[in-house]
PDB file of C-alpha atoms in Angstrom:
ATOM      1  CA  UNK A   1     212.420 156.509 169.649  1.00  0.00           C
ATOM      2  CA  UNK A   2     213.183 154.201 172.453  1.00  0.00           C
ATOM      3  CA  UNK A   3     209.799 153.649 172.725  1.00  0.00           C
ATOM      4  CA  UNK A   4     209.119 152.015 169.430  1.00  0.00           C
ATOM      5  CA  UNK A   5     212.105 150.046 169.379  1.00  0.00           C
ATOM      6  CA  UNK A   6     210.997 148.416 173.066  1.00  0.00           C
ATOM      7  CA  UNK A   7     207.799 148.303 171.457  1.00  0.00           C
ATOM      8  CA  UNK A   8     209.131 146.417 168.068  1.00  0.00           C
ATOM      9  CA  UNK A   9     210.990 144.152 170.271  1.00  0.00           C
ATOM     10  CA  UNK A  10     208.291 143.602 172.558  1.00  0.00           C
ATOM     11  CA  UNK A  11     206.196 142.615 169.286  1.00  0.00           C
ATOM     12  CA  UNK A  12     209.071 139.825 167.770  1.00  0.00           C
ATOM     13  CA  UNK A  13     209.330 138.359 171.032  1.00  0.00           C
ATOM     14  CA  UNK A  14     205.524 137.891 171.521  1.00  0.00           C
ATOM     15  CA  UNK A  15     205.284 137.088 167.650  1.00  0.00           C
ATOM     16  CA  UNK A  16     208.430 133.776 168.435  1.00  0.00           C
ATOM     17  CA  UNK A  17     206.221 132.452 171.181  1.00  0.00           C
ATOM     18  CA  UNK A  18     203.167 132.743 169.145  1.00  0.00           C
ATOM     19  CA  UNK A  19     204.945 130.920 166.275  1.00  0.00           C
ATOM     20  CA  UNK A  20     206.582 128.242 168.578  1.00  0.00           C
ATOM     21  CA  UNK A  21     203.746 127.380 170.151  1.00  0.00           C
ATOM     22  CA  UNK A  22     201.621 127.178 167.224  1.00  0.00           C
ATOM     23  CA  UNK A  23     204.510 124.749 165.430  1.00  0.00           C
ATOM     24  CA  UNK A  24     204.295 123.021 168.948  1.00  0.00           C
ATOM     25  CA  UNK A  25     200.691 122.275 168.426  1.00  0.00           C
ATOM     26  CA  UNK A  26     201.293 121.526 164.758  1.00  0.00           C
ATOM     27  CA  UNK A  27     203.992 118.846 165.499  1.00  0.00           C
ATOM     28  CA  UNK A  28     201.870 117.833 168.500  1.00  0.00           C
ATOM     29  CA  UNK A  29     198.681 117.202 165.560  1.00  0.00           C
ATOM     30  CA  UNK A  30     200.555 115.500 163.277  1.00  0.00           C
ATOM     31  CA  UNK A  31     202.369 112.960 165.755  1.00  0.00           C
ATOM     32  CA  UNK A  32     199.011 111.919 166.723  1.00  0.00           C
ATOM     33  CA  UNK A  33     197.456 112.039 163.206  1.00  0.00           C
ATOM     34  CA  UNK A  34     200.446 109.067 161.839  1.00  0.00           C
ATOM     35  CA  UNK A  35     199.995 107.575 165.362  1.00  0.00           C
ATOM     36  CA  UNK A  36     196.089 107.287 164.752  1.00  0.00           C
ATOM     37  CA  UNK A  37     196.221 106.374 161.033  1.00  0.00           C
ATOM     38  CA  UNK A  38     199.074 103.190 161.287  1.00  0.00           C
ATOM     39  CA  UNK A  39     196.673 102.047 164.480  1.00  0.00           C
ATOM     40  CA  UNK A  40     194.200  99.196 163.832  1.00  0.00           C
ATOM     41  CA  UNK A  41     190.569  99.125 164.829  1.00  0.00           C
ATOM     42  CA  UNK A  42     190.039  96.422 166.967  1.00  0.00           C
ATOM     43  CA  UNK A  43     187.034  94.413 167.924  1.00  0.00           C
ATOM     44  CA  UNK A  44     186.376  92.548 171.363  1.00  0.00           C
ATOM     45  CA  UNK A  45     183.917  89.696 169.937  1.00  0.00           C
ATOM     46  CA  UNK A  46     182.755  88.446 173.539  1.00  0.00           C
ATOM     47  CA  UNK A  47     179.742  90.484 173.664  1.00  0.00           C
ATOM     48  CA  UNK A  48     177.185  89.517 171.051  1.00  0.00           C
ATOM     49  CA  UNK A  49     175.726  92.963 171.425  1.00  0.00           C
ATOM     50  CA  UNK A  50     178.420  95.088 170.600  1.00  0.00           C
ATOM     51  CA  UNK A  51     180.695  94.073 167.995  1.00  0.00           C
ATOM     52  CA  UNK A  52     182.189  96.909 165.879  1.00  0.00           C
ATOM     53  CA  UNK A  53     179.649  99.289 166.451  1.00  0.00           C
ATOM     54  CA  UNK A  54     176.684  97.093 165.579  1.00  0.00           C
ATOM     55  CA  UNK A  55     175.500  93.455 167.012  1.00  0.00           C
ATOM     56  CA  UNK A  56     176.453  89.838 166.213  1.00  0.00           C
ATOM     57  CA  UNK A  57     173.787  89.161 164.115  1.00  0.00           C
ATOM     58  CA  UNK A  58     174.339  92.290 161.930  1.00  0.00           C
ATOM     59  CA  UNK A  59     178.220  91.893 161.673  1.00  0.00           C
ATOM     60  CA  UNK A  60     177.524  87.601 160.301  1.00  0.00           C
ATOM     61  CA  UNK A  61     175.027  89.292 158.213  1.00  0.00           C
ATOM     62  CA  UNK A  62     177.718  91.191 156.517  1.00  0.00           C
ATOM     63  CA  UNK A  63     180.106  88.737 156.137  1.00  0.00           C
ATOM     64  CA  UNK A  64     177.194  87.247 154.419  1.00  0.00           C
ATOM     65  CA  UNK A  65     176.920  89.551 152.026  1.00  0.00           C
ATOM     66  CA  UNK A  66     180.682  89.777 151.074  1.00  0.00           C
ATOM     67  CA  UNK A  67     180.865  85.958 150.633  1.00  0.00           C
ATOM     68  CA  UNK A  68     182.959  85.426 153.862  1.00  0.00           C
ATOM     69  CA  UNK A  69     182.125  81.876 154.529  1.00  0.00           C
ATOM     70  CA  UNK A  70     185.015  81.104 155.698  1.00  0.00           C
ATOM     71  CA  UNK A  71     184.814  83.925 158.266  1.00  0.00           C
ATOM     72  CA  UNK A  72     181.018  82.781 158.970  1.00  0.00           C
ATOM     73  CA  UNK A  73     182.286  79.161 159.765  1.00  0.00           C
ATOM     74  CA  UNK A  74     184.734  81.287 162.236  1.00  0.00           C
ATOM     75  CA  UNK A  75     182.024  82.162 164.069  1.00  0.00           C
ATOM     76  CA  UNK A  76     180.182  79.229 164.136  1.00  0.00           C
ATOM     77  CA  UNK A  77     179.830  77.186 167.197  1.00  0.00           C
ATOM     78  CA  UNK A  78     181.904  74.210 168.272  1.00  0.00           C
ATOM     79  CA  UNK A  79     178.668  72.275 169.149  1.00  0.00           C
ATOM     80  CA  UNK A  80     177.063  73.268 165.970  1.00  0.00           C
ATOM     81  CA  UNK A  81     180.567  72.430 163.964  1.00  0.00           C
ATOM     82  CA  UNK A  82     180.301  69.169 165.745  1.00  0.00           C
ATOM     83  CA  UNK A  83     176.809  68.105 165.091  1.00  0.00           C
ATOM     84  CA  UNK A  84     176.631  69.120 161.238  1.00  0.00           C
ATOM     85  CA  UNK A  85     180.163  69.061 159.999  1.00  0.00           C
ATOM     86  CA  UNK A  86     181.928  72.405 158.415  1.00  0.00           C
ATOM     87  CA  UNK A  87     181.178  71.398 154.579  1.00  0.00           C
ATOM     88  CA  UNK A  88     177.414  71.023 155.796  1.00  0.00           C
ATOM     89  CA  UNK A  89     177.025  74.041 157.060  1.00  0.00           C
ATOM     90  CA  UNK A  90     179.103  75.977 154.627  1.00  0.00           C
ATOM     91  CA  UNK A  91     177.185  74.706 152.074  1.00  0.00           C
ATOM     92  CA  UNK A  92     174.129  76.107 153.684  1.00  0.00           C
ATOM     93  CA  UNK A  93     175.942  79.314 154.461  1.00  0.00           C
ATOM     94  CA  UNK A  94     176.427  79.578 150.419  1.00  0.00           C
ATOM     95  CA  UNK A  95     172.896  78.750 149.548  1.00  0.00           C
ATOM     96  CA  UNK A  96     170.568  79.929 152.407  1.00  0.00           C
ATOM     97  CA  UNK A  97     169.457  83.475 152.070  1.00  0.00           C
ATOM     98  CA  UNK A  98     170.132  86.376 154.340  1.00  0.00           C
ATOM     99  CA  UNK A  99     170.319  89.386 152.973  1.00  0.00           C
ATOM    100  CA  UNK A 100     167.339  91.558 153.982  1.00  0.00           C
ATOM    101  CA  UNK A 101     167.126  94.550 156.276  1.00  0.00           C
ATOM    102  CA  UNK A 102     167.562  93.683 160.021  1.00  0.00           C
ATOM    103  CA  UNK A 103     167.693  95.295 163.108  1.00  0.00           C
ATOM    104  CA  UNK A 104     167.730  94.381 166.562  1.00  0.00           C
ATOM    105  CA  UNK A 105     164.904  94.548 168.678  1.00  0.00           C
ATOM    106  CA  UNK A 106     165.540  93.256 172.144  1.00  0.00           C
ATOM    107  CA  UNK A 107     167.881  89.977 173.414  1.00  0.00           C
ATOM    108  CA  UNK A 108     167.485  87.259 176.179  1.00  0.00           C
ATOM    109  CA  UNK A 109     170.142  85.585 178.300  1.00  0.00           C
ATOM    110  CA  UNK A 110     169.102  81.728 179.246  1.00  0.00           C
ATOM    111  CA  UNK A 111     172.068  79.549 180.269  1.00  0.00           C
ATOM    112  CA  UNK A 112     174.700  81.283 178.857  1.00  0.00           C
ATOM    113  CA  UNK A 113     172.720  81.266 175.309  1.00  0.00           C
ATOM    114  CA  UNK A 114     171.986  84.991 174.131  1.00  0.00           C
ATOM    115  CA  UNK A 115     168.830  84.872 171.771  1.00  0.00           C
ATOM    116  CA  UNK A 116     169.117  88.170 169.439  1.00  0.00           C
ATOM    117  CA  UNK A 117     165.872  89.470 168.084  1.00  0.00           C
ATOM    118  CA  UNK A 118     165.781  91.056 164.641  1.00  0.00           C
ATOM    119  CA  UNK A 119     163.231  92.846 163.183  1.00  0.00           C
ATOM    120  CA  UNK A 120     163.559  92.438 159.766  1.00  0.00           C
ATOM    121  CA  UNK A 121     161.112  92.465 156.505  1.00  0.00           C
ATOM    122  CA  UNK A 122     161.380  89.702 153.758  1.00  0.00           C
ATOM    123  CA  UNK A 123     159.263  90.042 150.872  1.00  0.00           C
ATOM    124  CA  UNK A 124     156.805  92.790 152.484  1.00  0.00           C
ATOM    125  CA  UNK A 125     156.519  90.689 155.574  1.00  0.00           C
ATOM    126  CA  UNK A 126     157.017  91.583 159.040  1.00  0.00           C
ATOM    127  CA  UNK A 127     159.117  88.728 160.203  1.00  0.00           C
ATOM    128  CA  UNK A 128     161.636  88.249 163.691  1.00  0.00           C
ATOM    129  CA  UNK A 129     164.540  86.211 163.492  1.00  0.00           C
ATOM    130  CA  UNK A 130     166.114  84.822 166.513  1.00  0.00           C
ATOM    131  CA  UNK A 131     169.734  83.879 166.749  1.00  0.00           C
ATOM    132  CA  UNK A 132     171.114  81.983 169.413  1.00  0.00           C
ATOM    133  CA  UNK A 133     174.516  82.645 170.013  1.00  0.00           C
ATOM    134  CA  UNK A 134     176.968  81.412 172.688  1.00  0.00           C
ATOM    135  CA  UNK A 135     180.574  82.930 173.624  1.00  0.00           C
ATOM    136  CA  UNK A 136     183.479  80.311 173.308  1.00  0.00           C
ATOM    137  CA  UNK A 137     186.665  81.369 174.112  1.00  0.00           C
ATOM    138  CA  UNK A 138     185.544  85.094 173.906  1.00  0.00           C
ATOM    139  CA  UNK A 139     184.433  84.847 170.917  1.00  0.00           C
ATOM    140  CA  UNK A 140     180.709  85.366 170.039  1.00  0.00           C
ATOM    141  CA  UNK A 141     179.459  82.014 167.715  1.00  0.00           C
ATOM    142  CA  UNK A 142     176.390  80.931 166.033  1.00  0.00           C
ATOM    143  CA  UNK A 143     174.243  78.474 167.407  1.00  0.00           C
ATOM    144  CA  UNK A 144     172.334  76.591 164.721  1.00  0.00           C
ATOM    145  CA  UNK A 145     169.348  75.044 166.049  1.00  0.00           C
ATOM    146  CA  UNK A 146     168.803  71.046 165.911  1.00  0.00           C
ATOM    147  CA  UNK A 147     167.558  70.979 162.360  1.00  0.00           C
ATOM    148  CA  UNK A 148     169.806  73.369 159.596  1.00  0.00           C
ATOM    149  CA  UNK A 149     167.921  71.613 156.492  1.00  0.00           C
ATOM    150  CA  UNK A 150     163.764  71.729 157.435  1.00  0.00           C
ATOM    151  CA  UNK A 151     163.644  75.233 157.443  1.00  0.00           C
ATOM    152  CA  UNK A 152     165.437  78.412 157.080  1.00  0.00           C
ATOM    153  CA  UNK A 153     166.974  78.898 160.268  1.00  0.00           C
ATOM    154  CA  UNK A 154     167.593  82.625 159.894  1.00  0.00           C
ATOM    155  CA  UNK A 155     163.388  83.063 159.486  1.00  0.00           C
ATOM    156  CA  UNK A 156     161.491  82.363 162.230  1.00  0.00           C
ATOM    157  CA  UNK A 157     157.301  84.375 161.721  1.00  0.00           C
TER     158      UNK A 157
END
């Protein structure tokens, strides 16, 4: 008989630890669960090639797409800014088109001047589209090249 009550207890005590530390591990879960949901994701937008996940050119292209000219102007160089005025280029932003399938396909460095490489096909044709972009204030920005309204500066065969 004394056996199988030191055996009972033996079983509620190992059965309390069990239980504390599983509501330990719970408590431990859900502290980190609130703490990960009311947290932010945050960009650093100083590297051209790494912005959220994807590149600079990808990430304007889908501000693009959600009409975030605005935003796009954001990341628009001073120099470029400057040389064509905001309502200029925000009026090209609006009009100019860029939504097609991209991806990145290599990048240079010249002078502080990253030129991105995109594959990208535009009405069945193979096409590359380089975008110079510069880093002002640790901020990646779009270069636009010294003539916005010849061509389509987002298309270059």
């Amino acid at each position: 008989m004394k056996n199988k009550i030191k055996h009972l207890f033996f079983k509620i005590h190992f059965f309390q630890k069990e239980v504390s530390l599983l509501m330990i591990l719970l408590f431990v879960f859900y502290t980190n669960a609130l703490g990960f949901a009311q947290s932010s994701v945050k960009s650093d937008y100083s590297n051209p090639l790494l912005i959220f996940g994807t590149s600079f050119g990808n990430y304007f292209q889908v501000l693009y797409k959600q009409g975030k000219v605005e935003e796009m102007l954001n990341f628009t160089s001073k120099q470029s800014l400057e040389k064509y005025g905001r309502e200029r280029i925000e009026n090209y932003y609006r009009f100019t088109s860029f939504g097609y399938k991209m991806k990145l396909n290599s990048y240079s460095i010249n002078k502080g001047v990253f030129v991105l490489n995109y594959r990208c096909v535009i009405d069945a044709t193979d096409c590359i589209i380089r975008m110079p972009v510069v880093v002002e204030n640790d901020t990646s920005k779009f270069l636009l090249p010294f003539t916005i309204f010849n061509q389509n500066i987002f298309l270059y065969k």
